[in-house]
Amino acid sequence: MTNSVHSDGNPSAEAQQEYWDERWGVQKSPNAWQQRRADAITAMLRDLPLDNPRILDLGCATGWMTKMLSELGTAEGVDLSETAIEIAKAKFPGIRYTAGDLYEIELASEPVDVVVCQEVIAHVSDQTLLIRRIADVLKPGGYLVITAANKFVMDRVRDSDGLVGVGDEDPEDHIKKWLNMKGLKGLITADFTVLRSTSVVPMGHRGWLRLINSHKLNHLVSWLIPQKRLDALKERMGLGYSIIVLGQKKS
């Protein structure tokens, strides 16, 4: 794998692209956690006062989420990985997909009403600049749905939680700048008003999450509160693996 590094200490775009080309060449379809997150995002969007919106899927990977978004309006996708974009174009013809460096290319063919940015912000060299680029491509009053791996939970997981690519064995070309809910909200507030936040896929078995997610305790509580409702409560409390924030572009 390419291991070239910029003067700022971050891996080059080429090295990062090589990492994601390999990753998406293996995982072409969403797993159960990604599907749960996608369902939460589309539910948020359906609640917004939008009529056939133009939607940008920023960091679209193999395009499956862009396809879901195309059912809500006119959607297009962009991703660093050329491999992912080739897969997206083959699987979902008729949707505009673009490969390239998110800091350099034109993100969308024209201003959009919504940007969906899943699990990208933790894996880029300049988080503030990416948010600024997102704001620039949105129409006045447009919406951003952004997600990130939850640092609070990531710090409290163990191998048995089934997470892939979390540990120190990851290659250097995989940037990992985890954010907690406060950090993610703080990152976007210069350009966006935060409207709503939640999380999905509760997990974690270290610290006090060991108690919250105890199988024995959850089994006992389930006699009073069904497990599905209990998980939904944890998600609203921000105890899920992925955090989700909905923001509206400031005028």
Coordinates of C-alpha atoms in Angstrom, one line a residue:
M1 CA 0.0 0.0 0.0
T2 CA 1.2 3.5 -0.8
N3 CA 2.5 5.2 2.3
S4 CA 3.3 8.7 1.1
V5 CA 2.6 11.4 3.7
H6 CA 2.0 15.1 3.4
S7 CA 4.0 17.7 5.3
D8 CA 1.1 18.0 7.7
G9 CA 1.6 14.4 8.8
N10 CA -1.6 13.1 7.1
P11 CA -1.4 10.4 4.4
S12 CA -1.7 11.7 0.9
A13 CA -5.0 11.6 -1.0
E14 CA -3.5 8.8 -3.2
A15 CA -2.6 6.7 -0.2
Q16 CA -6.1 7.2 1.3
Q17 CA -7.7 6.3 -2.0
E18 CA -5.7 3.1 -2.2
Y19 CA -7.0 2.2 1.3
W20 CA -10.6 2.8 0.3
D21 CA -10.3 1.2 -3.1
E22 CA -9.3 -2.0 -1.3
R23 CA -12.0 -1.6 1.4
W24 CA -14.9 -1.0 -1.0
G25 CA -13.6 -3.6 -3.4
V26 CA -14.4 -6.2 -0.7
Q27 CA -17.5 -4.7 0.9
K28 CA -19.8 -3.8 -2.0
S29 CA -23.1 -3.8 0.0
P30 CA -24.2 -2.4 3.4
N31 CA -24.0 -4.5 6.5
A32 CA -26.7 -4.6 9.1
W33 CA -25.3 -1.6 11.1
Q34 CA -25.0 0.5 7.9
Q35 CA -28.5 -0.3 6.9
R36 CA -29.8 0.7 10.4
R37 CA -28.0 4.0 10.0
A38 CA -29.4 4.5 6.5
D39 CA -32.9 3.9 7.7
A40 CA -32.5 6.5 10.5
I41 CA -31.3 9.0 8.0
T42 CA -34.1 8.5 5.5
A43 CA -36.6 8.7 8.3
M44 CA -35.1 12.1 9.3
L45 CA -35.3 13.3 5.7
R46 CA -38.9 12.3 5.2
D47 CA -39.8 14.5 8.2
L48 CA -38.3 17.6 6.5
P49 CA -40.4 20.0 4.4
L50 CA -38.8 19.0 1.1
D51 CA -40.4 18.5 -2.3
N52 CA -38.3 16.5 -4.8
P53 CA -35.0 17.8 -3.3
R54 CA -31.6 17.6 -4.9
I55 CA -29.5 15.4 -2.7
L56 CA -25.7 14.9 -2.6
D57 CA -24.4 11.7 -1.0
L58 CA -20.9 12.8 0.0
G59 CA -18.7 9.8 0.6
C60 CA -21.1 7.5 -1.2
A61 CA -18.9 4.4 -1.3
T62 CA -20.5 1.8 -3.6
G63 CA -23.6 3.9 -4.1
W64 CA -26.2 1.9 -2.3
M65 CA -27.2 4.9 -0.1
T66 CA -27.4 7.2 -3.1
K67 CA -29.9 4.8 -4.6
M68 CA -32.0 5.0 -1.5
L69 CA -31.8 8.8 -1.6
S70 CA -32.9 8.8 -5.2
E71 CA -36.3 7.5 -4.1
L72 CA -36.7 10.8 -2.1
G73 CA -35.6 13.2 -4.9
T74 CA -32.8 13.6 -7.4
A75 CA -29.6 12.2 -5.9
E76 CA -25.9 12.1 -6.9
G77 CA -22.9 10.6 -5.2
V78 CA -19.2 11.4 -4.8
D79 CA -16.4 9.5 -3.3
L80 CA -12.6 9.4 -3.1
S81 CA -12.5 5.8 -4.2
E82 CA -12.5 5.1 -7.9
T83 CA -13.1 1.5 -7.3
A84 CA -16.3 2.3 -5.3
I85 CA -17.5 4.7 -8.0
E86 CA -17.0 2.1 -10.7
I87 CA -19.1 -0.4 -8.7
A88 CA -21.8 2.2 -8.0
K89 CA -22.1 3.1 -11.7
A90 CA -22.4 -0.6 -12.7
K91 CA -25.0 -1.4 -10.0
F92 CA -27.1 1.7 -10.2
P93 CA -27.1 3.2 -13.7
G94 CA -28.9 6.4 -14.3
I95 CA -27.4 8.1 -11.1
R96 CA -24.5 10.6 -11.4
Y97 CA -21.4 9.4 -9.6
T98 CA -18.1 11.2 -9.4
A99 CA -14.7 10.0 -8.1
G100 CA -12.1 12.4 -6.7
D101 CA -10.5 14.3 -3.8
L102 CA -13.4 15.8 -1.8
Y103 CA -11.3 19.0 -1.2
E104 CA -10.6 19.6 -4.9
I105 CA -13.4 18.4 -7.2
E106 CA -16.7 19.9 -7.8
L107 CA -18.9 18.2 -5.3
A108 CA -22.2 18.5 -7.1
S109 CA -23.4 19.4 -10.6
E110 CA -25.4 22.3 -9.1
P111 CA -26.4 23.6 -5.6
V112 CA -28.3 21.0 -3.6
D113 CA -31.1 21.0 -1.0
V114 CA -29.5 18.2 1.2
V115 CA -26.1 16.8 1.8
V116 CA -25.8 13.4 3.4
C117 CA -22.3 12.6 4.7
Q118 CA -22.0 9.2 6.3
E119 CA -18.9 8.2 8.3
V120 CA -16.6 10.5 6.3
I121 CA -15.8 13.3 8.7
A122 CA -13.6 11.0 11.0
H123 CA -11.5 9.9 8.0
V124 CA -10.4 13.2 6.5
S125 CA -7.4 15.4 7.1
D126 CA -9.2 18.7 7.6
Q127 CA -12.6 18.3 9.1
T128 CA -13.4 22.1 9.3
L129 CA -12.6 22.5 5.6
L130 CA -14.9 19.7 4.6
I131 CA -17.8 21.2 6.5
R132 CA -17.1 24.5 4.8
R133 CA -17.2 22.8 1.4
I134 CA -20.5 21.2 2.3
A135 CA -22.0 24.5 3.3
D136 CA -20.8 26.0 0.0
V137 CA -22.6 23.4 -2.1
L138 CA -25.9 23.7 -0.2
K139 CA -28.7 26.1 -1.1
P140 CA -29.7 28.8 1.5
G141 CA -31.6 27.0 4.2
G142 CA -30.4 23.6 3.0
Y143 CA -29.9 20.6 5.2
L144 CA -27.0 18.5 6.3
V145 CA -27.2 15.0 7.8
I146 CA -23.8 14.0 9.0
T147 CA -22.8 10.9 10.9
A148 CA -19.6 9.7 12.6
A149 CA -18.4 6.9 14.7
N150 CA -19.1 7.8 18.3
K151 CA -15.8 8.4 20.2
F152 CA -17.6 7.8 23.5
V153 CA -18.5 4.3 22.4
M154 CA -15.4 3.6 20.4
D155 CA -13.3 4.1 23.6
R156 CA -15.5 1.5 25.3
V157 CA -15.7 -1.3 22.8
R158 CA -13.8 -4.6 22.8
D159 CA -13.0 -7.1 20.1
S160 CA -16.2 -9.1 20.9
D161 CA -18.3 -6.2 19.8
G162 CA -17.5 -7.2 16.2
L163 CA -16.0 -3.9 15.1
V164 CA -13.7 -4.0 12.1
G165 CA -10.8 -1.6 11.6
V166 CA -10.9 0.0 15.0
G167 CA -7.7 -1.1 16.5
D168 CA -4.1 -0.1 16.2
E169 CA -3.6 -2.8 13.5
D170 CA -5.2 -0.4 10.9
P171 CA -2.9 0.9 8.2
E172 CA -1.5 4.4 8.6
D173 CA -3.5 5.4 5.5
H174 CA -6.7 5.0 7.4
I175 CA -7.3 8.3 9.1
K176 CA -9.3 8.0 12.3
K177 CA -10.3 11.2 14.1
W178 CA -13.3 10.0 16.2
L179 CA -15.8 12.6 17.4
N180 CA -18.3 12.5 20.3
M181 CA -21.7 14.1 20.0
K182 CA -20.6 17.4 21.4
G183 CA -17.6 17.5 19.1
L184 CA -19.6 16.8 16.0
K185 CA -22.2 19.4 16.8
G186 CA -19.4 21.9 17.6
L187 CA -17.8 21.2 14.3
I188 CA -20.8 22.2 12.3
T189 CA -22.2 25.1 14.3
A190 CA -20.3 27.8 12.5
D191 CA -22.3 27.1 9.3
F192 CA -25.3 25.2 10.6
T193 CA -28.1 25.3 13.2
V194 CA -28.4 21.9 14.8
L195 CA -32.0 20.7 14.6
R196 CA -31.8 17.1 15.8
S197 CA -29.4 14.5 16.9
T198 CA -29.5 10.8 17.7
S199 CA -27.4 7.6 17.5
V200 CA -27.8 4.1 16.2
V201 CA -26.6 0.6 17.2
P202 CA -26.0 0.7 21.0
M203 CA -22.8 -1.1 22.1
G204 CA -19.8 -0.9 24.3
H205 CA -18.8 -3.1 27.3
R206 CA -16.2 -1.0 29.1
G207 CA -16.7 1.5 31.9
W208 CA -20.3 2.2 32.8
L209 CA -21.4 0.9 29.4
R210 CA -20.6 -2.5 30.8
L211 CA -23.6 -2.1 33.1
I212 CA -25.8 -0.3 30.5
N213 CA -25.3 -3.1 27.9
S214 CA -25.1 -6.0 30.3
H215 CA -26.9 -8.9 28.8
K216 CA -28.2 -10.1 32.2
L217 CA -29.5 -6.6 33.1
N218 CA -31.0 -6.0 29.7
H219 CA -32.8 -9.4 29.9
L220 CA -34.3 -8.5 33.3
V221 CA -35.3 -5.0 32.1
S222 CA -36.9 -6.5 29.0
W223 CA -39.6 -7.9 31.2
L224 CA -40.8 -4.3 31.7
I225 CA -39.4 -2.6 28.6
P226 CA -39.2 -4.5 25.3
Q227 CA -35.6 -4.8 24.0
K228 CA -36.5 -2.8 20.9
R229 CA -37.7 0.1 23.0
L230 CA -34.7 -0.1 25.3
D231 CA -32.4 0.1 22.3
A232 CA -34.3 3.1 21.0
L233 CA -33.9 4.8 24.3
K234 CA -30.1 4.2 24.3
E235 CA -29.9 5.5 20.8
R236 CA -31.7 8.8 21.8
M237 CA -29.3 9.1 24.7
G238 CA -26.4 9.0 22.3
L239 CA -25.1 5.6 23.2
G240 CA -25.0 4.2 19.7
Y241 CA -22.0 3.3 17.6
S242 CA -22.9 5.9 15.0
I243 CA -24.0 9.4 16.0
I244 CA -26.2 11.4 13.6
V245 CA -26.7 15.1 13.5
L246 CA -29.2 17.1 11.4
G247 CA -28.3 20.7 10.7
Q248 CA -29.8 23.5 8.6
K249 CA -27.5 26.0 6.8
K250 CA -27.5 29.4 8.4
S251 CA -28.5 32.4 6.3

